[in-house]
Structures are given as structure tokens and as C-alpha cells.
Amino acid sequence: MTGSFWWDVAIGVAAALLLTWLGLVVALLVVRPRGELLREALRILPDVVRLLRRLAADRSMPRGVRIRLGLLMVYLALPIDLVPDFIPVLGYADDAIIVAAVLRGVVRRAGIDAVRAHWPGTEDGFAALVLVAGLGRT
């Protein structure tokens, strides 16, 4: 392309990263909660973070679930987001969307009772979690 091997490699890597990022943004758009659910997801996020920590520390949970929860907590702690915060709506919501998707997987593997046993918030908050993450349909 450019005649320089290193420039060609750099351009190829940059293009691959851009395509991967776009694919992840599209995936976020597909799995995001609809309508008022997104606002509700952001409201219960502090309780959800405590829930994730409790679930990840529970040795009775399957190892794969604990690993996913640990990776999710690392992602949440990183200052770099998948979608930058200056992008309207999705900028702040990407964390909530990713948490909801991971919680669906946790419920599939460990069951809703495990999530309920570790929930630190109110009954209304748990009802919102079930609604937002689609846990009632599993």
C-alpha cells in the first residue's frame, strides 16, 4: 500500500481496531435496555457494583462466572470506556448495558436465587434489576 512494511502494518492494525470498536458499539446498541429501562439501570448501578463484588467473592459460584465478574469489575474500574462519555446516551450507558449482559449470563449459569441472595439494595431495586437485565425471562 504505502511501500513501507511498518506503515502498512500500522494502518492494518488501526483499521482492525476501528472495525472491532464499531462492532462492539453495534452490539451495545442491540442489547441495550429500551426506553425508561436505561434510566432505571443507571439509578441502580451503585447497588449492582456491590452485587458484582459479592457474587465474584462467593466461592460457591462456578469458576467461569467468577472470572467473568472479575473481568467486568476490571472493565468498570478502568478510566477508558468502550464508548467515550461525551457521546450522548451511550457514553454513560455503556457500563449499564455491559453489566446487564453479564448478569444475564450469571443467571443462566448460577440461577436467579444466587443473584437474589447477594443483592444489597431494596426490593424495588431488585425488581428494577430483574426488569432491566431481563432476568425474569430466564
PDB file of C-alpha atoms in Angstrom:
ATOM      1  CA  MET A   1       0.000   0.000   0.000  1.00  0.00           C
ATOM      2  CA  THR A   2       2.414   2.679   1.182  1.00  0.00           C
ATOM      3  CA  GLY A   3       5.587   0.896   0.197  1.00  0.00           C
ATOM      4  CA  SER A   4       6.799   0.687   3.806  1.00  0.00           C
ATOM      5  CA  PHE A   5       6.202  -2.543   5.693  1.00  0.00           C
ATOM      6  CA  TRP A   6       5.795  -0.815   9.080  1.00  0.00           C
ATOM      7  CA  TRP A   7       3.335   1.773   7.772  1.00  0.00           C
ATOM      8  CA  ASP A   8       1.280  -0.989   6.175  1.00  0.00           C
ATOM      9  CA  VAL A   9       1.233  -2.904   9.467  1.00  0.00           C
ATOM     10  CA  ALA A  10       0.278   0.216  11.438  1.00  0.00           C
ATOM     11  CA  ILE A  11      -2.550   1.057   9.035  1.00  0.00           C
ATOM     12  CA  GLY A  12      -3.803  -2.532   9.117  1.00  0.00           C
ATOM     13  CA  VAL A  13      -3.801  -2.665  12.918  1.00  0.00           C
ATOM     14  CA  ALA A  14      -5.558   0.710  13.147  1.00  0.00           C
ATOM     15  CA  ALA A  15      -8.217  -0.409  10.656  1.00  0.00           C
ATOM     16  CA  ALA A  16      -8.759  -3.674  12.557  1.00  0.00           C
ATOM     17  CA  LEU A  17      -9.125  -1.836  15.866  1.00  0.00           C
ATOM     18  CA  LEU A  18     -11.600   0.618  14.352  1.00  0.00           C
ATOM     19  CA  LEU A  19     -13.724  -2.182  12.874  1.00  0.00           C
ATOM     20  CA  THR A  20     -13.678  -4.081  16.171  1.00  0.00           C
ATOM     21  CA  TRP A  21     -14.713  -0.967  18.092  1.00  0.00           C
ATOM     22  CA  LEU A  22     -17.571  -0.313  15.652  1.00  0.00           C
ATOM     23  CA  GLY A  23     -18.709  -3.920  16.022  1.00  0.00           C
ATOM     24  CA  LEU A  24     -18.770  -3.591  19.810  1.00  0.00           C
ATOM     25  CA  VAL A  25     -20.752  -0.335  19.627  1.00  0.00           C
ATOM     26  CA  VAL A  26     -23.314  -2.035  17.367  1.00  0.00           C
ATOM     27  CA  ALA A  27     -23.523  -4.939  19.835  1.00  0.00           C
ATOM     28  CA  LEU A  28     -24.168  -2.452  22.664  1.00  0.00           C
ATOM     29  CA  LEU A  29     -26.954  -0.851  20.661  1.00  0.00           C
ATOM     30  CA  VAL A  30     -28.577  -4.248  20.109  1.00  0.00           C
ATOM     31  CA  VAL A  31     -28.543  -5.382  23.774  1.00  0.00           C
ATOM     32  CA  ARG A  32     -29.291  -2.041  25.441  1.00  0.00           C
ATOM     33  CA  PRO A  33     -32.389  -1.667  27.635  1.00  0.00           C
ATOM     34  CA  ARG A  34     -35.216   0.156  25.877  1.00  0.00           C
ATOM     35  CA  GLY A  35     -36.930   3.408  26.894  1.00  0.00           C
ATOM     36  CA  GLU A  36     -37.075   4.184  30.620  1.00  0.00           C
ATOM     37  CA  LEU A  37     -35.168   0.998  31.408  1.00  0.00           C
ATOM     38  CA  LEU A  38     -31.881   2.708  30.627  1.00  0.00           C
ATOM     39  CA  ARG A  39     -32.546   5.448  33.205  1.00  0.00           C
ATOM     40  CA  GLU A  40     -33.523   2.772  35.735  1.00  0.00           C
ATOM     41  CA  ALA A  41     -30.311   0.857  35.000  1.00  0.00           C
ATOM     42  CA  LEU A  42     -28.229   3.929  35.758  1.00  0.00           C
ATOM     43  CA  ARG A  43     -30.166   4.531  39.002  1.00  0.00           C
ATOM     44  CA  ILE A  44     -29.391   1.088  40.446  1.00  0.00           C
ATOM     45  CA  LEU A  45     -25.788   0.949  39.211  1.00  0.00           C
ATOM     46  CA  PRO A  46     -24.186   1.504  42.680  1.00  0.00           C
ATOM     47  CA  ASP A  47     -26.086  -1.473  44.133  1.00  0.00           C
ATOM     48  CA  VAL A  48     -25.221  -3.526  41.072  1.00  0.00           C
ATOM     49  CA  VAL A  49     -21.495  -2.853  41.560  1.00  0.00           C
ATOM     50  CA  ARG A  50     -21.760  -4.129  45.155  1.00  0.00           C
ATOM     51  CA  LEU A  51     -23.694  -7.151  43.854  1.00  0.00           C
ATOM     52  CA  LEU A  52     -20.949  -7.946  41.356  1.00  0.00           C
ATOM     53  CA  ARG A  53     -18.285  -7.827  44.069  1.00  0.00           C
ATOM     54  CA  ARG A  54     -20.309 -10.130  46.325  1.00  0.00           C
ATOM     55  CA  LEU A  55     -21.010 -12.611  43.533  1.00  0.00           C
ATOM     56  CA  ALA A  56     -17.361 -12.670  42.451  1.00  0.00           C
ATOM     57  CA  ALA A  57     -16.227 -13.353  46.038  1.00  0.00           C
ATOM     58  CA  ASP A  58     -18.677 -16.245  46.507  1.00  0.00           C
ATOM     59  CA  ARG A  59     -16.689 -19.493  46.197  1.00  0.00           C
ATOM     60  CA  SER A  60     -19.878 -21.488  45.562  1.00  0.00           C
ATOM     61  CA  MET A  61     -20.323 -19.737  42.212  1.00  0.00           C
ATOM     62  CA  PRO A  62     -18.979 -21.541  39.131  1.00  0.00           C
ATOM     63  CA  ARG A  63     -15.407 -20.530  38.294  1.00  0.00           C
ATOM     64  CA  GLY A  64     -16.353 -19.228  34.821  1.00  0.00           C
ATOM     65  CA  VAL A  65     -18.960 -16.930  36.348  1.00  0.00           C
ATOM     66  CA  ARG A  66     -16.469 -15.568  38.888  1.00  0.00           C
ATOM     67  CA  ILE A  67     -13.908 -14.960  36.140  1.00  0.00           C
ATOM     68  CA  ARG A  68     -16.457 -13.064  34.026  1.00  0.00           C
ATOM     69  CA  LEU A  69     -17.485 -10.993  37.030  1.00  0.00           C
ATOM     70  CA  GLY A  70     -13.855 -10.207  37.820  1.00  0.00           C
ATOM     71  CA  LEU A  71     -13.209  -9.114  34.245  1.00  0.00           C
ATOM     72  CA  LEU A  72     -16.338  -6.968  34.347  1.00  0.00           C
ATOM     73  CA  MET A  73     -15.184  -5.257  37.549  1.00  0.00           C
ATOM     74  CA  VAL A  74     -11.796  -4.561  35.958  1.00  0.00           C
ATOM     75  CA  TYR A  75     -13.569  -3.014  32.950  1.00  0.00           C
ATOM     76  CA  LEU A  76     -15.724  -0.869  35.243  1.00  0.00           C
ATOM     77  CA  ALA A  77     -12.651   0.307  37.167  1.00  0.00           C
ATOM     78  CA  LEU A  78     -10.699   1.314  34.058  1.00  0.00           C
ATOM     79  CA  PRO A  79     -10.874   5.004  33.142  1.00  0.00           C
ATOM     80  CA  ILE A  80     -11.128   4.087  29.448  1.00  0.00           C
ATOM     81  CA  ASP A  81     -14.628   3.169  28.273  1.00  0.00           C
ATOM     82  CA  LEU A  82     -15.724   1.250  25.220  1.00  0.00           C
ATOM     83  CA  VAL A  83     -17.836   4.265  24.271  1.00  0.00           C
ATOM     84  CA  PRO A  84     -16.430   7.665  25.364  1.00  0.00           C
ATOM     85  CA  ASP A  85     -18.578   9.573  27.844  1.00  0.00           C
ATOM     86  CA  PHE A  86     -19.011  12.583  25.541  1.00  0.00           C
ATOM     87  CA  ILE A  87     -21.204  10.538  23.153  1.00  0.00           C
ATOM     88  CA  PRO A  88     -24.846  11.264  24.038  1.00  0.00           C
ATOM     89  CA  VAL A  89     -26.864   8.490  25.715  1.00  0.00           C
ATOM     90  CA  LEU A  90     -24.477   5.603  25.036  1.00  0.00           C
ATOM     91  CA  GLY A  91     -21.496   7.414  26.531  1.00  0.00           C
ATOM     92  CA  TYR A  92     -22.696   6.955  30.092  1.00  0.00           C
ATOM     93  CA  ALA A  93     -24.867   3.924  29.435  1.00  0.00           C
ATOM     94  CA  ASP A  94     -22.255   1.508  28.097  1.00  0.00           C
ATOM     95  CA  ASP A  95     -21.375   0.354  31.612  1.00  0.00           C
ATOM     96  CA  ALA A  96     -25.025  -0.351  32.438  1.00  0.00           C
ATOM     97  CA  ILE A  97     -25.534  -2.218  29.165  1.00  0.00           C
ATOM     98  CA  ILE A  98     -22.458  -4.398  29.663  1.00  0.00           C
ATOM     99  CA  VAL A  99     -23.400  -5.140  33.280  1.00  0.00           C
ATOM    100  CA  ALA A 100     -26.910  -6.193  32.205  1.00  0.00           C
ATOM    101  CA  ALA A 101     -25.496  -8.541  29.565  1.00  0.00           C
ATOM    102  CA  VAL A 102     -23.066 -10.142  32.033  1.00  0.00           C
ATOM    103  CA  LEU A 103     -25.798 -10.542  34.669  1.00  0.00           C
ATOM    104  CA  ARG A 104     -27.945 -12.394  32.154  1.00  0.00           C
ATOM    105  CA  GLY A 105     -25.086 -14.860  31.745  1.00  0.00           C
ATOM    106  CA  VAL A 106     -24.652 -15.168  35.511  1.00  0.00           C
ATOM    107  CA  VAL A 107     -28.317 -16.022  35.956  1.00  0.00           C
ATOM    108  CA  ARG A 108     -28.134 -18.608  33.174  1.00  0.00           C
ATOM    109  CA  ARG A 109     -25.212 -20.346  34.908  1.00  0.00           C
ATOM    110  CA  ALA A 110     -25.857 -19.765  38.628  1.00  0.00           C
ATOM    111  CA  GLY A 111     -29.582 -19.040  38.842  1.00  0.00           C
ATOM    112  CA  ILE A 112     -31.671 -16.078  39.936  1.00  0.00           C
ATOM    113  CA  ASP A 113     -31.587 -17.258  43.562  1.00  0.00           C
ATOM    114  CA  ALA A 114     -27.823 -16.669  43.765  1.00  0.00           C
ATOM    115  CA  VAL A 115     -28.264 -13.122  42.478  1.00  0.00           C
ATOM    116  CA  ARG A 116     -31.157 -12.523  44.911  1.00  0.00           C
ATOM    117  CA  ALA A 117     -29.137 -13.829  47.881  1.00  0.00           C
ATOM    118  CA  HIS A 118     -26.344 -11.327  47.221  1.00  0.00           C
ATOM    119  CA  TRP A 119     -28.477  -8.282  46.318  1.00  0.00           C
ATOM    120  CA  PRO A 120     -27.506  -5.375  48.662  1.00  0.00           C
ATOM    121  CA  GLY A 121     -30.317  -2.990  47.771  1.00  0.00           C
ATOM    122  CA  THR A 122     -34.049  -2.669  48.299  1.00  0.00           C
ATOM    123  CA  GLU A 123     -36.821  -4.893  46.976  1.00  0.00           C
ATOM    124  CA  ASP A 124     -37.741  -2.177  44.477  1.00  0.00           C
ATOM    125  CA  GLY A 125     -34.125  -2.062  43.324  1.00  0.00           C
ATOM    126  CA  PHE A 126     -34.082  -5.821  42.820  1.00  0.00           C
ATOM    127  CA  ALA A 127     -37.337  -5.632  40.849  1.00  0.00           C
ATOM    128  CA  ALA A 128     -35.719  -2.941  38.679  1.00  0.00           C
ATOM    129  CA  LEU A 129     -32.628  -5.134  38.224  1.00  0.00           C
ATOM    130  CA  VAL A 130     -34.776  -8.063  37.100  1.00  0.00           C
ATOM    131  CA  LEU A 131     -36.625  -5.802  34.668  1.00  0.00           C
ATOM    132  CA  VAL A 132     -33.554  -4.007  33.287  1.00  0.00           C
ATOM    133  CA  ALA A 133     -31.341  -7.061  32.882  1.00  0.00           C
ATOM    134  CA  GLY A 134     -34.171  -9.235  31.608  1.00  0.00           C
ATOM    135  CA  LEU A 135     -33.589 -11.703  34.444  1.00  0.00           C
ATOM    136  CA  GLY A 136     -37.269 -12.548  34.818  1.00  0.00           C
ATOM    137  CA  ARG A 137     -37.323 -14.215  31.397  1.00  0.00           C
ATOM    138  CA  THR A 138     -34.554 -16.705  32.183  1.00  0.00           C
TER     139      THR A 138
END
